[in-house]
Coordinates of C-alpha atoms in Angstrom, one line a residue:
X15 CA 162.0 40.2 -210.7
X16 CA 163.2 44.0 -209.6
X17 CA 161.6 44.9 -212.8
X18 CA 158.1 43.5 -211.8
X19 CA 158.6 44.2 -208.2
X20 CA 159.7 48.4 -209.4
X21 CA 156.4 48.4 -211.8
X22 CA 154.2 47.1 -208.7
X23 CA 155.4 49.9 -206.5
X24 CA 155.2 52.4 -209.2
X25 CA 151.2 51.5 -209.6
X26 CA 150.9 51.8 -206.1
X27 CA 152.5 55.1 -205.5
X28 CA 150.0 56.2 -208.1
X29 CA 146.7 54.5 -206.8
X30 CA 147.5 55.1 -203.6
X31 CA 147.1 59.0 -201.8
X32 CA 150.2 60.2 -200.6
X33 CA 151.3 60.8 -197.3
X34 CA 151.7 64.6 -197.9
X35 CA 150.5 66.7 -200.8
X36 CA 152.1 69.8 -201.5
X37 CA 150.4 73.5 -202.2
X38 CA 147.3 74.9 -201.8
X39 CA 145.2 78.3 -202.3
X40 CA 143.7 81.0 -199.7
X41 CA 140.6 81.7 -198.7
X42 CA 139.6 78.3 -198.6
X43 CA 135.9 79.3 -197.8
X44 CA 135.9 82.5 -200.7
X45 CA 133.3 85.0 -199.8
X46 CA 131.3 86.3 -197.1
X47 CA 132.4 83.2 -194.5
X48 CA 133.3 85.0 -191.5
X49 CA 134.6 84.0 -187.8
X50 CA 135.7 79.8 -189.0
X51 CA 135.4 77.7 -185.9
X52 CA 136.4 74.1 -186.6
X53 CA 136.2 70.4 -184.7
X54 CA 137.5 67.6 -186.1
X55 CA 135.7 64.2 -185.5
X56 CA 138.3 61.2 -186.8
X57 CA 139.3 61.5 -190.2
X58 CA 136.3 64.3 -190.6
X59 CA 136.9 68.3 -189.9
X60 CA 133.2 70.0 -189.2
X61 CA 133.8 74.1 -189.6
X62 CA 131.4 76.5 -189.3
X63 CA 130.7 80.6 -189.7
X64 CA 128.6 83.4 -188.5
X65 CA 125.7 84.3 -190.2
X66 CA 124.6 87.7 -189.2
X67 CA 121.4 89.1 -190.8
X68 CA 120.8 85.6 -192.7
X69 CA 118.3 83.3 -192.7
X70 CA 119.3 80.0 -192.4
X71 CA 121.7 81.0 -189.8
X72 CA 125.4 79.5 -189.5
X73 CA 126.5 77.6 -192.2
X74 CA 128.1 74.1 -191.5
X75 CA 131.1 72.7 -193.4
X76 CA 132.4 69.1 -193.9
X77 CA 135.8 68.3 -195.0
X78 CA 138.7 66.0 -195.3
X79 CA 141.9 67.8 -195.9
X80 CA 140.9 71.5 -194.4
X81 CA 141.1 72.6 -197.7
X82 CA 138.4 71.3 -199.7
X83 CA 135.3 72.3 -198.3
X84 CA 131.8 71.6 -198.8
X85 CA 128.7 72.7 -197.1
X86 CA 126.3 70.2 -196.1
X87 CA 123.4 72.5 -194.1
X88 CA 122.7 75.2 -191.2
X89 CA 122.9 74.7 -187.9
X90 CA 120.1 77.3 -187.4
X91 CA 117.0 76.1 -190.2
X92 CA 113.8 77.5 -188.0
X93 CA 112.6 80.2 -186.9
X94 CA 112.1 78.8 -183.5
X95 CA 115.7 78.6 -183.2
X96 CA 116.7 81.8 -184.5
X97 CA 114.7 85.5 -184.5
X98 CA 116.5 88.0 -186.7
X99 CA 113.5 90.6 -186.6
X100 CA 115.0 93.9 -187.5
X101 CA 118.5 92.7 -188.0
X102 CA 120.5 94.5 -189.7
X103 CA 124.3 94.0 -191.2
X104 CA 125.5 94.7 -188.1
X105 CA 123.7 92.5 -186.1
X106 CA 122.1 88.9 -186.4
X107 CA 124.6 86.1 -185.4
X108 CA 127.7 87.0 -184.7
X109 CA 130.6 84.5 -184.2
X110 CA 130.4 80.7 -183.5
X111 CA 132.3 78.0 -181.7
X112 CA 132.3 74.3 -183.0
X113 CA 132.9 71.5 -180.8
X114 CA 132.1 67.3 -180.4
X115 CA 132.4 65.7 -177.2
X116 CA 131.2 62.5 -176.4
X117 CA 129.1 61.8 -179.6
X118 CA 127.4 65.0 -179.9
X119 CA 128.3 68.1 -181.6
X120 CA 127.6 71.9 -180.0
X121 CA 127.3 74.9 -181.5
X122 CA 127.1 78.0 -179.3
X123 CA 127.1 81.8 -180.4
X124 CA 125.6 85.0 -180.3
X125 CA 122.4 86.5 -181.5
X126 CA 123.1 90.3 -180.5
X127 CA 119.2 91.2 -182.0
X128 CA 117.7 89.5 -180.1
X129 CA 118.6 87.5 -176.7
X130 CA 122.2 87.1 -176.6
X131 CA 124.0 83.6 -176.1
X132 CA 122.8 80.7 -176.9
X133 CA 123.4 76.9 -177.8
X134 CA 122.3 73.9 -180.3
X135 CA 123.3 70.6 -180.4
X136 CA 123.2 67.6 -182.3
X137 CA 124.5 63.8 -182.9
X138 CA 124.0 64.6 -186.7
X139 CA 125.7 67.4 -188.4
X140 CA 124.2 67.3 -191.6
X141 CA 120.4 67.0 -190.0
X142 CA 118.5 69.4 -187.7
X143 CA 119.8 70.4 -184.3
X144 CA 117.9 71.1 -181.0
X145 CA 116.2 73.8 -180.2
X146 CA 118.5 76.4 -178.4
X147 CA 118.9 76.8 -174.7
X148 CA 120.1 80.7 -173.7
X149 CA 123.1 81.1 -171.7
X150 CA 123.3 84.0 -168.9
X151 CA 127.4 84.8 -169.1
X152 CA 127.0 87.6 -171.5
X153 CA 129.6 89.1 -174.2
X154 CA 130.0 87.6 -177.3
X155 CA 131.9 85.0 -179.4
X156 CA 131.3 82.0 -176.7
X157 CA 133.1 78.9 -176.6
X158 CA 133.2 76.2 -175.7
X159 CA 136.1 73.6 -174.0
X160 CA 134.9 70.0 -172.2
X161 CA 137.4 68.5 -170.0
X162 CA 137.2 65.5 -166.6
X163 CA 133.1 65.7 -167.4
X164 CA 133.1 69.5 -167.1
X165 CA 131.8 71.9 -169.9
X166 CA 133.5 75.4 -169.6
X167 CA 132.2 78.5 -171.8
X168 CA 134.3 81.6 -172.5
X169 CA 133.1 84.6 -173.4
X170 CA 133.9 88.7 -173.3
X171 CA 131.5 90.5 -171.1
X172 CA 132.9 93.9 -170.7
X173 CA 136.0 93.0 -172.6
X174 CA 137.1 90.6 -170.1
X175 CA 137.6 87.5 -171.5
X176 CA 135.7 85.3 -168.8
X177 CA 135.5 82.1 -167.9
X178 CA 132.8 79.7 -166.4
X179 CA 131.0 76.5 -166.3
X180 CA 127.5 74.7 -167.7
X181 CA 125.6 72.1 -168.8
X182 CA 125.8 71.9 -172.2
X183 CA 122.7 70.3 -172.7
X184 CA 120.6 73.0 -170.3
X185 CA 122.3 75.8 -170.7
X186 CA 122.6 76.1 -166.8
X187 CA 125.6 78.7 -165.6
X188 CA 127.5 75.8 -162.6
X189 CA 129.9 78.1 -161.3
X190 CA 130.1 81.8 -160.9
X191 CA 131.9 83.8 -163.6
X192 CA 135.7 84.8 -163.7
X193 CA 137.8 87.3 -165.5
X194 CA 140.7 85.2 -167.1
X195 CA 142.5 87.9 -169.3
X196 CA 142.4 91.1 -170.7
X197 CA 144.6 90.5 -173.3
X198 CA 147.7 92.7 -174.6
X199 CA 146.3 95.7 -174.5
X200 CA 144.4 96.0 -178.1
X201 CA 141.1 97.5 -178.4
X202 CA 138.2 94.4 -178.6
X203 CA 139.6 91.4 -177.1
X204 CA 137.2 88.5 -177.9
X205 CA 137.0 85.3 -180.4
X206 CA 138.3 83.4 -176.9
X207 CA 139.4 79.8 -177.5
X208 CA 140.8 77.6 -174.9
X209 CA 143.5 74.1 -175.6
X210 CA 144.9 72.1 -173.5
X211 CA 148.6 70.6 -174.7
X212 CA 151.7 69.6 -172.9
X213 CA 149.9 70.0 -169.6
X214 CA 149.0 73.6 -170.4
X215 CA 145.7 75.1 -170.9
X216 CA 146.8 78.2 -174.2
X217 CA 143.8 80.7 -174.5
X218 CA 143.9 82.2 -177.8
X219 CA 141.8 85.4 -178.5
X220 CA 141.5 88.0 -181.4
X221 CA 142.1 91.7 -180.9
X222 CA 142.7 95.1 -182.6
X223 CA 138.7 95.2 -184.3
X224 CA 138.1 92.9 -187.4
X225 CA 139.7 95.8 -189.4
X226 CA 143.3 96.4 -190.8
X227 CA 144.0 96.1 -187.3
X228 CA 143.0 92.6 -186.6
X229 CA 145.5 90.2 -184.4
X230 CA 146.0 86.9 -182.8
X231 CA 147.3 87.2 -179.4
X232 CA 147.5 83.9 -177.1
X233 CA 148.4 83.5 -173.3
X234 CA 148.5 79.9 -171.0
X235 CA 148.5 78.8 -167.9
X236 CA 148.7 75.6 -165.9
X237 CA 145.1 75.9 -164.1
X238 CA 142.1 77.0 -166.2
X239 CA 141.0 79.6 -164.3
X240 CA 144.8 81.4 -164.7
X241 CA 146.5 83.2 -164.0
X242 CA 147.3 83.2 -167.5
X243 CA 150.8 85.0 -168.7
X244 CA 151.2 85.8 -172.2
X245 CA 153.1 85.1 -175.1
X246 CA 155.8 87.4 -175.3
X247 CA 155.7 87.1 -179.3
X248 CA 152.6 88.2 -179.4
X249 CA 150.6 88.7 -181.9
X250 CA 151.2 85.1 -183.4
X251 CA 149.3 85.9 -187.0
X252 CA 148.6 89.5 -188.1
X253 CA 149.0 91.5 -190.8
X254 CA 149.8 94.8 -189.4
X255 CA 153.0 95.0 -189.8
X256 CA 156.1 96.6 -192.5
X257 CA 156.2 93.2 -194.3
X258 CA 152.6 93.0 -194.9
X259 CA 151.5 96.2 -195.3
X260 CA 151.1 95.9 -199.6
X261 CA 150.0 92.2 -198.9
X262 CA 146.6 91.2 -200.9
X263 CA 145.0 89.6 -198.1
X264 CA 144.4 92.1 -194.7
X265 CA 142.3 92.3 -191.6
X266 CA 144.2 88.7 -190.3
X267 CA 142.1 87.6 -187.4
X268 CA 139.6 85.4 -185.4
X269 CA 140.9 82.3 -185.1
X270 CA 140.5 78.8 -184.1
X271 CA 142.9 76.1 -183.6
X272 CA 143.1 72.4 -184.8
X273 CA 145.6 69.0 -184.6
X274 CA 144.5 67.1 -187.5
X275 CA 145.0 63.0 -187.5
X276 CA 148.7 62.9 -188.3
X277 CA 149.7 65.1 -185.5
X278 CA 149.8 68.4 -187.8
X279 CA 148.4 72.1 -186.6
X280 CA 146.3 74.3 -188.6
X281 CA 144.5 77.4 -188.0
X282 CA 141.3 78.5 -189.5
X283 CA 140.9 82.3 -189.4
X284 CA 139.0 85.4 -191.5
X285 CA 140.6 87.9 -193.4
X286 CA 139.4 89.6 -196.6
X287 CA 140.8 90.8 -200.0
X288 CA 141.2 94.3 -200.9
X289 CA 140.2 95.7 -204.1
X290 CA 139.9 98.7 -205.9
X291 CA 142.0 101.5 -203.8
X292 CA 141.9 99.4 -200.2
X293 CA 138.0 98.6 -200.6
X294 CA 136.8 95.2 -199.8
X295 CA 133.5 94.1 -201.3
X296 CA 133.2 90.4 -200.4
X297 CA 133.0 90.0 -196.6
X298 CA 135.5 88.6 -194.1
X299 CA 136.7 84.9 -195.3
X300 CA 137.7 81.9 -194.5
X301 CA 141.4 80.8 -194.7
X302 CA 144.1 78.3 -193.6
X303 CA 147.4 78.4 -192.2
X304 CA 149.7 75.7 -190.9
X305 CA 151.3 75.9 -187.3
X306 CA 154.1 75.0 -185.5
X307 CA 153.9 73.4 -182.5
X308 CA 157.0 72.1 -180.5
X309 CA 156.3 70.8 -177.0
X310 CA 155.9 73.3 -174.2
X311 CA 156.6 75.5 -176.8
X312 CA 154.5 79.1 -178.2
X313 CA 152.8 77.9 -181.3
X314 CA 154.1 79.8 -184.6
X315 CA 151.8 80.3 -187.5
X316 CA 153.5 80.0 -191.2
X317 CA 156.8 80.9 -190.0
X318 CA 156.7 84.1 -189.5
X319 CA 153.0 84.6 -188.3
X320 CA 151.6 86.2 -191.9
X321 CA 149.6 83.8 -194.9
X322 CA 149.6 84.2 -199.0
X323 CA 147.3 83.7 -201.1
X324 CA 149.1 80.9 -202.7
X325 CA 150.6 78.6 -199.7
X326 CA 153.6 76.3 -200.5
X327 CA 153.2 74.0 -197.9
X328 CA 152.8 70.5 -197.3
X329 CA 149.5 69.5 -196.5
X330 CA 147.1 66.8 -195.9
X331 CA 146.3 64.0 -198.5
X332 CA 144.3 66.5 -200.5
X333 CA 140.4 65.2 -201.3
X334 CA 138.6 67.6 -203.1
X335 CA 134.9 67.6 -203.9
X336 CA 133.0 67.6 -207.6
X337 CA 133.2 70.8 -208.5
X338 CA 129.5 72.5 -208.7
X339 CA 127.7 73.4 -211.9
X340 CA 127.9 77.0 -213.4
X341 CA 124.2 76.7 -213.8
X342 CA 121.4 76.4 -211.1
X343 CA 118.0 75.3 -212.2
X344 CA 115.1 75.3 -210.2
X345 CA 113.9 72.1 -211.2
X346 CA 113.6 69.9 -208.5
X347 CA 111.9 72.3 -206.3
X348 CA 114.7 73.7 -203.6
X349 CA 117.4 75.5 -203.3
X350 CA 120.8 74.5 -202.1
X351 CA 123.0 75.4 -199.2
X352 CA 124.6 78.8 -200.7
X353 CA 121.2 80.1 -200.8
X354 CA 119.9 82.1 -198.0
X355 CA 116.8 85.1 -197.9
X356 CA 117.3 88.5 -195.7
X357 CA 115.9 87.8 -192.1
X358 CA 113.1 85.6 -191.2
X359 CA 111.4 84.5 -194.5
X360 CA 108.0 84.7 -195.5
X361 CA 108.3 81.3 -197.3
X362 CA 104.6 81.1 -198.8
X363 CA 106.0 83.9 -201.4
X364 CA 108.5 81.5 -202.7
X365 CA 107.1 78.5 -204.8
X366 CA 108.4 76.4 -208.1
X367 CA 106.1 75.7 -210.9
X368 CA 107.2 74.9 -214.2
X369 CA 110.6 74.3 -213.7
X370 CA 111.4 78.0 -212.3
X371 CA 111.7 79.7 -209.4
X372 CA 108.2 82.0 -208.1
X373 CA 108.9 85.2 -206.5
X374 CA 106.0 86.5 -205.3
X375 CA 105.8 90.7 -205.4
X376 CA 105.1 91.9 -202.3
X377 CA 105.5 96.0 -200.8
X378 CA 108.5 95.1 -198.7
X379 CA 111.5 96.9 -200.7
X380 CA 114.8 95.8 -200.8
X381 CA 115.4 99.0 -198.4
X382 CA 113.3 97.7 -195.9
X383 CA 115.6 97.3 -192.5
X384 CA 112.9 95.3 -190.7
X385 CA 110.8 92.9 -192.2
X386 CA 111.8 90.4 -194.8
X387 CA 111.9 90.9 -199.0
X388 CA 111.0 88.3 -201.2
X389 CA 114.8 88.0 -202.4
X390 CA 116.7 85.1 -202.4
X391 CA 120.7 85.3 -202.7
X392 CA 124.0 84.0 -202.6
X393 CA 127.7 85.2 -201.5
X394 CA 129.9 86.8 -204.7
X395 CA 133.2 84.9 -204.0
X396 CA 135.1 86.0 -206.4
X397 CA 136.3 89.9 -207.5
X398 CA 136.1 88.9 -210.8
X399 CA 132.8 86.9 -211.6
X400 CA 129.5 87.0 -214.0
X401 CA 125.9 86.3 -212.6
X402 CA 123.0 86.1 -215.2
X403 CA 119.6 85.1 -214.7
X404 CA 116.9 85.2 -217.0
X405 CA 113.1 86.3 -215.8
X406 CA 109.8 87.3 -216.4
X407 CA 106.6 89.2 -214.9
X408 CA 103.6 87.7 -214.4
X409 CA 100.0 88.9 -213.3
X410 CA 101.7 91.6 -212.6
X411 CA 100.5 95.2 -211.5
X412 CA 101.7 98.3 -212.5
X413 CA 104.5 99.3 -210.8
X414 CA 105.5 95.6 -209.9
X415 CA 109.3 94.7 -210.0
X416 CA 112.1 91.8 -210.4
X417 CA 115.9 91.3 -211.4
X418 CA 119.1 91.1 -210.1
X419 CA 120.6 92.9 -206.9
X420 CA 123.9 93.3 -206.1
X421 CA 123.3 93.9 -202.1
X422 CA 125.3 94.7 -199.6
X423 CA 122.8 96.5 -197.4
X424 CA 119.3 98.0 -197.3
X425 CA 121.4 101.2 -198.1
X426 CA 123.6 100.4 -200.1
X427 CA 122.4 97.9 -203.2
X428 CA 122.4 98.1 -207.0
X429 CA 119.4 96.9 -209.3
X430 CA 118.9 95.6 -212.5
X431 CA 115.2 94.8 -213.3
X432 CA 112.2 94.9 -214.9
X433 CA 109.0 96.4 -213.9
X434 CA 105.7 96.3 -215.6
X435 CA 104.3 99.6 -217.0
X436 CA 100.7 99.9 -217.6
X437 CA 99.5 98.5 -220.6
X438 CA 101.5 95.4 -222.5
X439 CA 105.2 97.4 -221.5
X440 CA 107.9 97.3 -219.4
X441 CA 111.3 98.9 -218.6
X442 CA 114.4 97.6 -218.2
X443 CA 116.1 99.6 -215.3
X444 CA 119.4 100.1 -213.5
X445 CA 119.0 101.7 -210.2
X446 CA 121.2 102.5 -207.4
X447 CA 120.4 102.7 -203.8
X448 CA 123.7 104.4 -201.7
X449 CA 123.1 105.7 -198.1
X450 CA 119.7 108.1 -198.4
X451 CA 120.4 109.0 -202.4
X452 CA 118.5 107.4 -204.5
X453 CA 118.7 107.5 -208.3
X454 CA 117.7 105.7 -212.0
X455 CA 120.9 105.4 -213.7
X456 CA 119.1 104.4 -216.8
X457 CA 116.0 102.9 -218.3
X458 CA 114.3 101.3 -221.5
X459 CA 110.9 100.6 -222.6
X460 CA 110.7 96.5 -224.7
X461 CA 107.3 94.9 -225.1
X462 CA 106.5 92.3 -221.9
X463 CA 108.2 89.0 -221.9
X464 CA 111.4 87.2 -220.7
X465 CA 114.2 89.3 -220.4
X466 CA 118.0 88.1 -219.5
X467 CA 120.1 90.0 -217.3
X468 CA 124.1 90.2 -216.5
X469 CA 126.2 91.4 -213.8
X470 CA 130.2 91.4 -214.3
X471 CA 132.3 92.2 -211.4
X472 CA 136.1 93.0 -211.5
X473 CA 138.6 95.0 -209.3
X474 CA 136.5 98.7 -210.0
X475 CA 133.4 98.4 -211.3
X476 CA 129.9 96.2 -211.8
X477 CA 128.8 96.6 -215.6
X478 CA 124.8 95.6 -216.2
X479 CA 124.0 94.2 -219.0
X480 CA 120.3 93.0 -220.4
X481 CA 119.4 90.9 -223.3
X482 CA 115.8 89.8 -224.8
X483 CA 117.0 86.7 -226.8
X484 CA 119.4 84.9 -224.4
X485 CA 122.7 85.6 -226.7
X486 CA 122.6 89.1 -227.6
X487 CA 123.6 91.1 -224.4
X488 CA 123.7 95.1 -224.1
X489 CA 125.2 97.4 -221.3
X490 CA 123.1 99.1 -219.5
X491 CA 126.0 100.8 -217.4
X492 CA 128.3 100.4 -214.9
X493 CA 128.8 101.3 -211.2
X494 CA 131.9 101.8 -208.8
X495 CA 132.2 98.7 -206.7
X496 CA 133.7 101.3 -203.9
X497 CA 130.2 102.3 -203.1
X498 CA 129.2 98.8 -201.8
X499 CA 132.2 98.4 -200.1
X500 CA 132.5 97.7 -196.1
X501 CA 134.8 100.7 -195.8
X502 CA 132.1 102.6 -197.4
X503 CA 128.5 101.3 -196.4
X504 CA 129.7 99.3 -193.4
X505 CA 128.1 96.5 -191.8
X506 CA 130.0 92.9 -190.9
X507 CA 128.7 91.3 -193.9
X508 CA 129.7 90.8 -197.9
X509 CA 128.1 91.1 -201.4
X510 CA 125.2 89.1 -202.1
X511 CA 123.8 88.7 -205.4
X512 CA 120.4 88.4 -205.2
X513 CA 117.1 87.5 -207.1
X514 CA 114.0 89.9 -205.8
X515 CA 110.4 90.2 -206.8
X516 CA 108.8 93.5 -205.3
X517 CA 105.4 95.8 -205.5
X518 CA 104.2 99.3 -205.2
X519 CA 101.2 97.3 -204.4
X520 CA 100.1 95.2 -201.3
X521 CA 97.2 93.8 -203.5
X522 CA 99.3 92.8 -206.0
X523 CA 99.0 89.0 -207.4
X524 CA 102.0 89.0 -209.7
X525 CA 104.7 86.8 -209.1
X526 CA 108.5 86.6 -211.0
X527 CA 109.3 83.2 -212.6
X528 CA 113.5 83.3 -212.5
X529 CA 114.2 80.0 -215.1
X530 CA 117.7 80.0 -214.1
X531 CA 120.8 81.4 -212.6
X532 CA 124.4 81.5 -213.7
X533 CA 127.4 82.0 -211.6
X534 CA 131.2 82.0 -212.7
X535 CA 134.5 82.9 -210.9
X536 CA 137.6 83.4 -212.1

């Protein structure tokens, strides 16, 4: 009988989840995921990211564990709701806030090109949301906290993190505006977040820039409008400091707070990953961090307020998702979430036909800092990866070309492609694009027809590489990712790896037919 009864508990303790699983890996967004905000909703955590120059705007997360994360849409899909005319890295939308209050979910932020705050909402996360209704307490980085049938926002006008309330549903300022805190004293205060536990109301902001500077500070009060007294352990997370100063992950910051269902604190935050001599190449991202929380008590992030890379903690019951294909065909006629175009896109110049993806070649250049290229791209999450696509001209004018960007900015971009010559000829090209130099690094003439292209990034350099038969693949060169970095070229954003189709033309009729695109991490 104890041996049946220890073989029946044995099958359960291996069907069954466990309470606690141990060990997980940071960033848990990888890539250009900047400025996390999360809400959780049950058993469900909803977390999304700001967007800047990119069209669809704000990217929406789902998971179950706050580690395994998957992205299920935008919460800005139409122009209507979101005008990024003339944005530039540095602009766009800037930081969001997350929240669900009695059935509906809100999403508020910042669109510094074009009218400032603003807010969406919706009962379904992974549909549409409303159109957005502007809010007149300026700054940036709004928030949002509901409490007794009362919506307050909190924002940084004048770097003053400041308090008021509105309708949620309006937009309608309800009560004048009032300065709650300052902060400690660090350049920037913003990212403002207000909680509510033990009876007090903690307001957690980020200071210091969203540099190697970057901090979490947090102050409380008992009365939301303050007066609010800080923590006198402040900053709780940063990576400024002696024992963090060779760490691989830097620029802590930006944070937002979270009790999942069995009680347990996280934090969601941004931070990026240095490469190549202190350069980072792939944005601000998303990472995790577990928090102590005693009662009337400061919270305390990871012990000592600092995160690895490799976190040996106990966590949630861990649910990951299917990992996705290496391979993205263009065969049912759309592309998925981690797809996104530069601005407002002129969708009529991207169509699918044949199983492959149309580019249509139009004049605006990748260096264009207003209007919209036909390019369509994705995030490089990983320092060491290989993109390859394979593509071909058609109808094409002289002086038409397509291939494979490696973009950070309109100024700062490298360019594998093809372009037609006159005649039956083309050239394969590698071109870079840094500040106002411009130059051909290198360039061969093969006969017209498909033509593969690779991109390998590691810690120093991108090498392009070309092949006309799919297998067979020869360099073209290789560039200095310290070029493209933020340090370098600026701008809020990351690496995008992007598939383009331009003209010297504006008659031109030619189009680019991409069959396929390849993306691996390691």
């Amino acid at each position: 009988m104890k041996r049946f009864l220890f073989i029946i508990g044995l099958i359960v303790a291996l069907t069954c989840p466990a309470q606690t699983q141990q060990g997980y890996k940071n960033p848990v967004i990888p890539g250009f995921y900047p400025d996390p905000s999360v809400c959780r909703v049950g058993d469900d955590f909803y977390l999304v990211t700001s967007s800047f120059q990119y069209f669809p705007g704000v990217p929406i997360f789902h998971s179950k564990d706050l580690i395994n994360w998957e992205q299920i849409g935008h919460c800005l899909t139409r122009p209507s709701q979101v005008n990024l005319n003339g944005a530039t890295v540095w602009g766009g939308i800037y930081a969001p806030t997350i929240r669900y209050h009695d059935g509906i979910f809100y999403m508020v932020t910042t669109n510094v090109t074009d009218k400032g705050n603003f807010l969406v909402h919706t009962t379904d996360p992974r549909g549409e949301w409303s159109e957005p209704v502007q809010i007149k307490q300026g700054g940036i980085d709004p928030s949002l906290y509901f409490e007794d049938g009362k919506c307050y926002l909190v924002s940084n006008p004048d770097n003053y993190i400041t308090l008021c309330q509105i309708n949620p549903i309006t937009g309608e300022q309800l009560t004048e505006s009032k300065r709650i805190w300052i902060g400690t004293g660090g350049r920037f205060p913003e990212g403002p977040h207000i909680y509510k536990k033990d009876n007090w109301y903690y307001l957690l902001i980020s200071e210091g820039g969203t540099e190697y500077g970057h901090k979490i500070a947090i102050a409380r009060s008992r009365y939301i409008d303050g007066p609010y007294e800080q923590n006198p352990s402040n900053p709780i997370l940063t990576h400024i400091n002696r024992n963090t100063q060779s760490s691989p992950i830097q620029g802590v910051g930006h944070a937002d707070l979270i009790q999942a269902p069995d009680g347990s604190w996280w934090t969601v935050f941004l931070a990026f990953r240095p490469q190549s001599d202190m350069h980072h190449l792939l944005g601000r991202e998303t990472f995790l961090a577990p928090v102590r929380w005693d009662k009337n008590a400061w919270p305390v992030v990871n012990g000592d307020g600092s995160v690895a890379l490799e976190m040996d903690v106990p966590t949630l019951p861990q649910q990951p998702f299917a990992s996705k294909p290496t391979r993205t065909l263009f065969t049912d006629g759309k592309l998925g979430f981690e797809w996104v175009y530069i601005r407002n896109p002129h969708l009529e110049n991207y169509t699918f036909d044949s199983d492959k993806l149309r580019l249509k070649s139009t004049s605006v250049t990748l260096n264009n800092s207003k209007d919209s290229p036909t390019m369509v791209c994705r995030r490089q999450q990983h320092i060491n990866f290989t993109a390859t696509t394979s593509v071909e001209l058609q109808k094409a004018s002289s002086g038409d070309e397509a291939g494979l960007t490696v973009y950070m900015s309109e100024t700062s971009h490298y360019d594998l492609f093809i372009k037609q010559l006159p005649g039956k000829k083309q050239t394969v090209t590698l071109r870079y694009q840094l500040g106002e130099l411009s130059h051909i690094e290198k360039e061969i003439i093969l006969p017209q027809g498909n033509v593969q292209f690779r991109v390998k990034g590691e810690r120093d350099f991108y090498s392009f590489e070309y092949a006309t038969d799919g297998m067979t693949f020869h360099q073209l060169g290789r560039m200095n990712t310290r070029y493209l970095s933020t340090e370098t070229a600026g701008g809020f954003t990351g690496i995008m790896l992007g598939l383009y189709s331009v003209s010297e033309k504006s008659s031109s009729k030619g189009y680019a037919a991409f069959e396929y695109f390849d993306y691996q991490g390691k």
